[in-house]
Short mmCIF file of C-alpha atoms and ligand atoms in Angstrom, two decimals:
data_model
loop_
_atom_site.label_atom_id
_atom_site.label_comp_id
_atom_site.label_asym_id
_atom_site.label_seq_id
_atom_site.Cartn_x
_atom_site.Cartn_y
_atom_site.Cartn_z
CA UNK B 20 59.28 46.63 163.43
CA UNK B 21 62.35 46.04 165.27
CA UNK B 22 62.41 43.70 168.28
CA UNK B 23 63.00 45.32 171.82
CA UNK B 24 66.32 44.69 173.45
CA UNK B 25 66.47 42.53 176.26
CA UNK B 26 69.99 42.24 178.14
CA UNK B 27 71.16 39.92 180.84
CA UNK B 28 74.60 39.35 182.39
CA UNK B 29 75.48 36.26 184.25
CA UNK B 30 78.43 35.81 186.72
CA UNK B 31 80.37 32.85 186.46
CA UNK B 32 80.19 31.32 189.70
CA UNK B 33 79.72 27.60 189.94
CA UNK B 34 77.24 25.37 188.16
CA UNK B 35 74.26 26.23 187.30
CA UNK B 36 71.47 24.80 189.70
CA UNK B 37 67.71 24.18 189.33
CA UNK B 38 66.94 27.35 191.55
CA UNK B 39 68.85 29.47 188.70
CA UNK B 40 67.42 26.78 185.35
CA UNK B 41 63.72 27.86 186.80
CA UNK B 42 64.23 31.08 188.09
CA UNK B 43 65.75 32.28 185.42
CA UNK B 44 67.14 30.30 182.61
CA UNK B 45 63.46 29.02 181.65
CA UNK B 46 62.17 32.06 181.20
CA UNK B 47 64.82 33.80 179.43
CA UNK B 48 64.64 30.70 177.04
CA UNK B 49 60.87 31.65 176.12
CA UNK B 50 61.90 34.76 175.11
CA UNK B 51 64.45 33.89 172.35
CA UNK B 52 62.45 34.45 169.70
CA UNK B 53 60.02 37.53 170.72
CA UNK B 54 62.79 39.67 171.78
CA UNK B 55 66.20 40.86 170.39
CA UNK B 56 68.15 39.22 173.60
CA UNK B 57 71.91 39.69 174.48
CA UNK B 58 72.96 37.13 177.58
CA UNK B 59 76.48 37.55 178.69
CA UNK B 60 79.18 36.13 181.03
CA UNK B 61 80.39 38.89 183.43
CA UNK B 62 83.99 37.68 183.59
CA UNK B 63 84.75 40.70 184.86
CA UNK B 64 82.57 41.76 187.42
CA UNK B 65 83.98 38.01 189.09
CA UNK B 66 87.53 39.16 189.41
CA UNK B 67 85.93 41.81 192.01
CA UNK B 68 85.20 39.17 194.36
CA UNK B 69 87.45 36.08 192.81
CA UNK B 70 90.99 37.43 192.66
CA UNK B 71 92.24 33.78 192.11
CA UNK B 72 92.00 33.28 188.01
CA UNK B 73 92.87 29.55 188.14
CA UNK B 74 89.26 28.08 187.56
CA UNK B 75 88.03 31.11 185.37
CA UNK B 76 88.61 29.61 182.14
CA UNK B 77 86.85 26.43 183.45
CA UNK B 78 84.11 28.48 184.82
CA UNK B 79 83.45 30.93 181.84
CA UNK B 80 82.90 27.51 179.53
CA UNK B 81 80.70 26.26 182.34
CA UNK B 82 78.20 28.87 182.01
CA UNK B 83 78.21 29.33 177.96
CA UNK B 84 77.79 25.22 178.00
CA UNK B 85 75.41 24.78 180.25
CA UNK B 86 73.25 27.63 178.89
CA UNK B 87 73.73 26.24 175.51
CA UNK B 88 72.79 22.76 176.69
CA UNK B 89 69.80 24.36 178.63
CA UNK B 90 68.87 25.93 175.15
CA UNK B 91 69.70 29.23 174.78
CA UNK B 92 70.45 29.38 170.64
CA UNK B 93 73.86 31.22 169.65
CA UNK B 94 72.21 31.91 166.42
CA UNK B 95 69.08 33.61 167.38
CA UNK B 96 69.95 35.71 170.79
CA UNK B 97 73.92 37.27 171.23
CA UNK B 98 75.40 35.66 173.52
CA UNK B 99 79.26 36.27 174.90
CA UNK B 100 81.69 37.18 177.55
CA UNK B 101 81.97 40.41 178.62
CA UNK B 102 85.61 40.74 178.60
CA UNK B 103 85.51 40.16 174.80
CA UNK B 104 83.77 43.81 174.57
CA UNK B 105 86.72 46.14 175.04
CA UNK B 106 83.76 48.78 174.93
CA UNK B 107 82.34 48.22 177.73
CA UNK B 108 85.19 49.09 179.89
CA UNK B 109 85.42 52.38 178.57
CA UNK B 110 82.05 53.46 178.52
CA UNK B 111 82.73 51.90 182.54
CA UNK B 112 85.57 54.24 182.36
CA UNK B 113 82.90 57.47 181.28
CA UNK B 114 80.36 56.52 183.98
CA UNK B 115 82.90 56.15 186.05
CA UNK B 116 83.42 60.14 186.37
CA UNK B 117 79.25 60.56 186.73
CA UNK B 118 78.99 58.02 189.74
CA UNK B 119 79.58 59.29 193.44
CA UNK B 120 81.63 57.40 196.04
CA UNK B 121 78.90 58.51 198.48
CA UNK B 122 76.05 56.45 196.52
CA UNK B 123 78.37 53.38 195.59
CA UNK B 124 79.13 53.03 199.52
CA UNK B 125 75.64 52.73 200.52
CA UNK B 126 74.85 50.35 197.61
CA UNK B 127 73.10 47.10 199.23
CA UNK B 128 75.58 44.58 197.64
CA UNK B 129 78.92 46.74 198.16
CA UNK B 130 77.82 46.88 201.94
CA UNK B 131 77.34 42.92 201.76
CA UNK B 132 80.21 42.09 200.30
CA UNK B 133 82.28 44.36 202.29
CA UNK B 134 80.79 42.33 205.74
CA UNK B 135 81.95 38.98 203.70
CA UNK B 136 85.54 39.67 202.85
CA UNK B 137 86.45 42.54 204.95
CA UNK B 138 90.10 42.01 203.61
CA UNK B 139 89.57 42.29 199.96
CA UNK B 140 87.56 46.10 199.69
CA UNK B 141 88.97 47.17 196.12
CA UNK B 142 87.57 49.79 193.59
CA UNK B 143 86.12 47.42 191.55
CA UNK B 144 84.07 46.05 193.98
CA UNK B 145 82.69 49.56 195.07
CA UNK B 146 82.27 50.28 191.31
CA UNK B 147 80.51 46.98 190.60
CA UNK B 148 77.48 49.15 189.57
CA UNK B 149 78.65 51.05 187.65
CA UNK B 150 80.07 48.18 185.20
CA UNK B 151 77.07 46.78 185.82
CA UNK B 152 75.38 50.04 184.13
CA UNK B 153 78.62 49.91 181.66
CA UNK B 154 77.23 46.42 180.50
CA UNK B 155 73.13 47.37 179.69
CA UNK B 156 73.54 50.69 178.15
CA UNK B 157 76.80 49.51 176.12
CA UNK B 158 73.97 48.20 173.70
CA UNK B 159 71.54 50.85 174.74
CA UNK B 160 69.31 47.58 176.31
CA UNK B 161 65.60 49.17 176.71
CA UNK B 162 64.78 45.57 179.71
CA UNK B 163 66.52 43.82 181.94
CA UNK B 164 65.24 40.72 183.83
CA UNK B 165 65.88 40.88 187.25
CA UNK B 166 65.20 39.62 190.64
CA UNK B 167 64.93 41.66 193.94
CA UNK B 168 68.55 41.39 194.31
CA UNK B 169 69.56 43.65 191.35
CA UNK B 170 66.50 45.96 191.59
CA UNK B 171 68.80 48.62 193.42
CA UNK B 172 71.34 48.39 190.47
CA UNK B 173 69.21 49.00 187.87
CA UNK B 174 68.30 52.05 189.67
CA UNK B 175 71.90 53.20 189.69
CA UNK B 176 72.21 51.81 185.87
CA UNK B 177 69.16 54.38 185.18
CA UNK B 178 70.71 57.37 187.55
CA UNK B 179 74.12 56.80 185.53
CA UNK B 180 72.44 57.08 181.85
CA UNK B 181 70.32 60.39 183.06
CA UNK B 182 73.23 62.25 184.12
CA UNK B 183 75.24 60.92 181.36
CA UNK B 184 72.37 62.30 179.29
CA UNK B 185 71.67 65.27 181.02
CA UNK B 186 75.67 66.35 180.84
CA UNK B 187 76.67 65.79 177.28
CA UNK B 188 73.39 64.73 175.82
CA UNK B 189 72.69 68.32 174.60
CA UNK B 190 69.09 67.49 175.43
CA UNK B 191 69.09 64.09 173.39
CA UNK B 192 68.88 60.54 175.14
CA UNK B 193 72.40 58.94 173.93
CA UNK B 194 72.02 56.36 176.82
CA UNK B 195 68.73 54.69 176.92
CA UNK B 196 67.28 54.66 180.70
CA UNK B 197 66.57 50.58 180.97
CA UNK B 198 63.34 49.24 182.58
CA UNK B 199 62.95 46.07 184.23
CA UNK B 200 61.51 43.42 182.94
CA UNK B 201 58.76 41.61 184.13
CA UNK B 202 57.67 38.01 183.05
CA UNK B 203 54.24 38.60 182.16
CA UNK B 204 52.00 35.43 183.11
CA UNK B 205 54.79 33.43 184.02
CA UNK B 206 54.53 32.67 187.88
CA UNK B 207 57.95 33.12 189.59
CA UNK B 208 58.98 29.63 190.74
CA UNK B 209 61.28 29.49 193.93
CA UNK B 210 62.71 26.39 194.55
CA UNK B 211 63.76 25.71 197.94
CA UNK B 212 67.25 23.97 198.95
CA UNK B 213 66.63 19.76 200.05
CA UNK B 214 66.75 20.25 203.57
CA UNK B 215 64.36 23.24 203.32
CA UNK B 216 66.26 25.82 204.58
CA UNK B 217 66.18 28.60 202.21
CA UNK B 218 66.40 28.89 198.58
CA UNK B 219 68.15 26.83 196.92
CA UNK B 220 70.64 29.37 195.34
CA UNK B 221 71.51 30.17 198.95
CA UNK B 222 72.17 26.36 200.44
CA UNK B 223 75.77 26.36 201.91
CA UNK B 224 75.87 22.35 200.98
CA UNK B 225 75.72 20.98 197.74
CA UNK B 226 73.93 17.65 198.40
CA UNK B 227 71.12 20.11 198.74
CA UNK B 228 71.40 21.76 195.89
CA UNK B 229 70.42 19.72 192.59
CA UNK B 230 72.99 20.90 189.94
CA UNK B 231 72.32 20.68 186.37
CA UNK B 232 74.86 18.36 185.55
CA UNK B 233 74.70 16.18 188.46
CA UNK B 234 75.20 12.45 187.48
CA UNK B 235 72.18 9.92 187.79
CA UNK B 236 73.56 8.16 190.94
CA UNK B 237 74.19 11.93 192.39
CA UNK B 238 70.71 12.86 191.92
CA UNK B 239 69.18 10.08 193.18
CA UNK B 240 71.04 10.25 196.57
CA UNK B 241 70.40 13.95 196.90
CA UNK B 242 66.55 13.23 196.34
CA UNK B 243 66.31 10.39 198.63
CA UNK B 244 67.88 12.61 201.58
CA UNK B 245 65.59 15.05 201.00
CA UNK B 246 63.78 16.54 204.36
CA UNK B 247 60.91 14.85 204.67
CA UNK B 248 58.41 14.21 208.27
CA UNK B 249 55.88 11.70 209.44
CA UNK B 250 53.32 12.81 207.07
CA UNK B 251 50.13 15.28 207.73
CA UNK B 252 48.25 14.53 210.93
CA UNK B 253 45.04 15.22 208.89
CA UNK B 254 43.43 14.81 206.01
CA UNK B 255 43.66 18.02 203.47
CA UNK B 256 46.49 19.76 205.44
CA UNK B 257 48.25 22.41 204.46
CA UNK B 258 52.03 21.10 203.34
CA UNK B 259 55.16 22.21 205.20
CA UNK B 260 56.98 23.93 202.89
CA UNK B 261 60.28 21.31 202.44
CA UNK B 262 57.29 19.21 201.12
CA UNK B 263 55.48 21.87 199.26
CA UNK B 264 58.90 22.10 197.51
CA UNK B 265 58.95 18.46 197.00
CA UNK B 266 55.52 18.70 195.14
CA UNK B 267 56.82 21.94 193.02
CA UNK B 268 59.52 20.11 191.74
CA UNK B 269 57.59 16.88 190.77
CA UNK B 270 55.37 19.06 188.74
CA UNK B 271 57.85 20.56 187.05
CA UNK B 272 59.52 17.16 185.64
CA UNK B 273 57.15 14.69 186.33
CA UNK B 274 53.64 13.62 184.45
CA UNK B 275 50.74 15.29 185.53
CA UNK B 276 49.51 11.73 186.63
CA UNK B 277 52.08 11.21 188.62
CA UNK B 278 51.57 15.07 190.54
CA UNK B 279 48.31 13.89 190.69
CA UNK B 280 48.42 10.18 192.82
CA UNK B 281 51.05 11.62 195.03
CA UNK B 282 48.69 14.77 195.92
CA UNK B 283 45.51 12.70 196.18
CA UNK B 284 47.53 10.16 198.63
CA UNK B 285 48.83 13.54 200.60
CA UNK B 286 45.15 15.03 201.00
CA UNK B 287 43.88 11.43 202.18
CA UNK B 288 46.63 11.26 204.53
CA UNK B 289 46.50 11.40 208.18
CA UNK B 290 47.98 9.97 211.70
CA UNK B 291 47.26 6.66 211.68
CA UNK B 292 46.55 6.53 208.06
CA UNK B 293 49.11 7.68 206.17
CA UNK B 294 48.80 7.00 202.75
CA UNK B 295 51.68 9.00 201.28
CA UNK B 296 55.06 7.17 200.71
CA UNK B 297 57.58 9.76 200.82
CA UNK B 298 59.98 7.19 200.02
CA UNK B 299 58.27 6.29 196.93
CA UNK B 300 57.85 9.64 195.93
CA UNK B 301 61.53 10.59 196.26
CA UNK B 302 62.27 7.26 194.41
CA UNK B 303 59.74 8.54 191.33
CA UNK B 304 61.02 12.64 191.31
CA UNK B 305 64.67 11.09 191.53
CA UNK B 306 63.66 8.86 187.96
CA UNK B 307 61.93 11.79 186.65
CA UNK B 308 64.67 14.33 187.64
CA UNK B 309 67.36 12.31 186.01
CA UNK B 310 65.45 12.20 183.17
CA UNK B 311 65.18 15.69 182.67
CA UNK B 312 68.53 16.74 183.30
CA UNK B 313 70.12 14.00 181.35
CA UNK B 314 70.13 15.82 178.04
CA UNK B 315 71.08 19.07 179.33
CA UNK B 316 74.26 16.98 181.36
CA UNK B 317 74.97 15.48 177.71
CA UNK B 318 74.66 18.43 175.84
CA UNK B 319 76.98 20.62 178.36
CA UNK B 320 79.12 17.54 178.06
CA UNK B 321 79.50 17.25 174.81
CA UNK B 322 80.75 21.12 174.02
CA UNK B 323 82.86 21.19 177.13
CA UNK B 324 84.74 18.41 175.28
CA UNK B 325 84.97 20.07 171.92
CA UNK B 326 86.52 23.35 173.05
CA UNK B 327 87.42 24.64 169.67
CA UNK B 328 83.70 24.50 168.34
CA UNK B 329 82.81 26.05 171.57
CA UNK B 330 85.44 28.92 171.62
CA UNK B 331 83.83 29.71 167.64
CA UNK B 332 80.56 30.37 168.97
CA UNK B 333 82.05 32.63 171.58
CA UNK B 334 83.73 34.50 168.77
CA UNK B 335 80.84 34.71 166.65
CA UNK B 336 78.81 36.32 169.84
CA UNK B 337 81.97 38.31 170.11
CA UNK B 338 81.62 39.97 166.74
CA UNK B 339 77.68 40.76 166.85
CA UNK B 340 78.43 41.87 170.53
CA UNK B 341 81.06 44.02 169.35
CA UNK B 342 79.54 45.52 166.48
CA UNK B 343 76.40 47.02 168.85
CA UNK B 344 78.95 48.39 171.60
CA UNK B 345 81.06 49.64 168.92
CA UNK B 346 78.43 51.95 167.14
CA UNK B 347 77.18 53.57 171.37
CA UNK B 348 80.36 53.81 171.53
CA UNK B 349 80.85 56.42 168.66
CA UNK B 350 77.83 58.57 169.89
CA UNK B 351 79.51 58.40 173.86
CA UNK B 352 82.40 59.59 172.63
CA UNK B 353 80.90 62.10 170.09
CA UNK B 354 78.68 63.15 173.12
CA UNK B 355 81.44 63.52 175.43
CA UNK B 356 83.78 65.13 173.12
CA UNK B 357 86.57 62.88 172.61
CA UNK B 358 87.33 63.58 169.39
CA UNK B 359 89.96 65.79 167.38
CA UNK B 360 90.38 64.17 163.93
N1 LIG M 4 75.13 41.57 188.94
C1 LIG M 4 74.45 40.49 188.27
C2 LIG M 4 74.31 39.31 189.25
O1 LIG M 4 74.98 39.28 190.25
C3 LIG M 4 75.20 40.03 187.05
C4 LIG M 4 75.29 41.11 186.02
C5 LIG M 4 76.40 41.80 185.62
C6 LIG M 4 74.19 41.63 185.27
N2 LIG M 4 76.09 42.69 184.66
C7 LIG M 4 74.75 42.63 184.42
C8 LIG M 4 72.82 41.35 185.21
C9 LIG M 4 73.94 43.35 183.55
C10 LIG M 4 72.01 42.08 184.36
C11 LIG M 4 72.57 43.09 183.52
O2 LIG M 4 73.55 38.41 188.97
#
């Protein structure tokens, strides 16, 4: 039986964080083997928002390191960059004649974006979604992971295969309509930026965001600022949630022990008695942390300084990439009726 097709595209903005490594990357990672997954940089879909190519060669490494390093295998899933799939700007090109400027305007995203750089409103940014849809159904993808944010363009991805269907399918599904995927089990872990406000993805300042490949020294300071308070006023209180999030990460790279002392001291804790030490709890998460990242900071290391071993694997995703958007691409354009040889 043939696995099911998993697809997921990821834009090349800065480094990866832990908000993104357990939001996302973990769980992707457990599905390597169980699913037939394609992971992708969306070079393109950047340029609608980064006009300024300097850093995008840089950038597009970054990602296909780090996820690498992180352990995504080259060998088992496809992974590559989207601009190495010529394909998937024409079938872009296709959807682009079934997708109405009325629905692209009121997309959630295009309106965002629009408030954030009122000077830069171009067609590819109103058209995002339909690249977007250009980049699932280019290897007829039956999931796709994806968090409340991109819930809304699915829905368009879905709209865009049904008409595409509807109008030159003859009554036969060329374009798969892709579902999204849930993580079944696997509790969704949100990790909150140091100083508490917000998710981490969101923090505005990067000593409160813990980045993958942050040095030792790096991630020690960051941890030791962390937003911290007095301590609970009573015993078995409830945890504010900047020290919730301190606990969250400790259990996710520190010893069960060690979860386990800290908690104890927190739920004996109160004014007058306070038997936490945030300070030595910091001190132990910042050990464990740098622990845990320091293979995934070698590893990205390590290919980012062998950049022709790194550029083969690209080319090797490239190819199986290729070879799936080339064959939807025949039926599209068998469906559509641009043929005459
Ligand atoms: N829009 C997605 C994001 O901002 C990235 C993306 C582009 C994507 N193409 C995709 C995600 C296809 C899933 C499937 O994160």
């Amino acid at each position: 039986m043939s696995k099911e097709r998993v697809l997921t595209g990821i834009r090349p903005t800065g480094f990866l964080h832990l908000g993104n490594y357990f939001g996302a990357t973990r769980n992707f990672l457990q599905m390597q083997q169980a699913y037939d997954c394609y992971v992708f940089v969306a070079d393109w879909h950047s340029l609608t928002t980064h006009p300024d190519t300097k850093e995008l060669q840089n950038s597009v490494r970054r990602v296909v390191a780090e996820n690498i390093a992180c352990g995504l295998n080259p060998d088992e899933i496809t992974l590559y960059v989207q601009s190495d799939v010529p394909e998937i700007s024409e079938l872009y090109l296709y959807l682009n004649m079934l997708a109405y400027k009325g629905e692209l305007e009121k997309t959630t995203t295009f309106k965002e974006k629009v408030r954030q750089h009122p000077d830069n409103v171009n067609a590819g940014l109103l058209t995002y979604p339909v690249l977007q849809a250009a980049d699932i159904l280019i290897h007829r993808a039956g999931k796709v992971p994806v968090g409340k944010d991109q819930e809304q363009h699915l829905e368009m991805a879905r709209n865009f295969a049904q008409r595409f269907n509807f109008r030159y399918g003859a009554g036969e599904e060329i374009l798969p309509e892709p579902q999204a995927f849930n993580y079944s089990g696997g509790e969704l872990i949100k990790i909150l930026s140091l100083d508490g406000n917000g998710k981490m993805s969101k923090s505005e300042n990067a000593m409160n965001t813990i980045y993958l490949c942050d040095e030792a020294d790096l991630l020690r300071k960051k941890i030791m600022k962390a937003k911290t308070d007095q301590g609970p006023a009573e015993p078995n209180s409830p945890k504010p949630d900047y020290i919730e999030n301190l606990f969250t990460l400790m259990k996710l790279v520190s010893s069960a022990d060690t979860v386990a002392k800290f908690e104890t001291d927190y739920n004996n804790s109160s004014t007058g008695n306070v038997v936490i030490r945030y300070g030595d709890m910091k001190k132990q998460l910042a050990e464990d942390m740098v622990n845990f990242l320091q293979p995934i900071r070698e590893k990205t290391n390590e290919l980012l300084n062998n950049p022709e071993a790194l550029g083969k694997v690209m080319q090797a995703g490239k190819d199986k990439a290729r070879a799936s958007a080339a064959e939807t691409i025949r039926m599209v354009r068998e469906a559509v009726g641009v043929k005459y040889y």
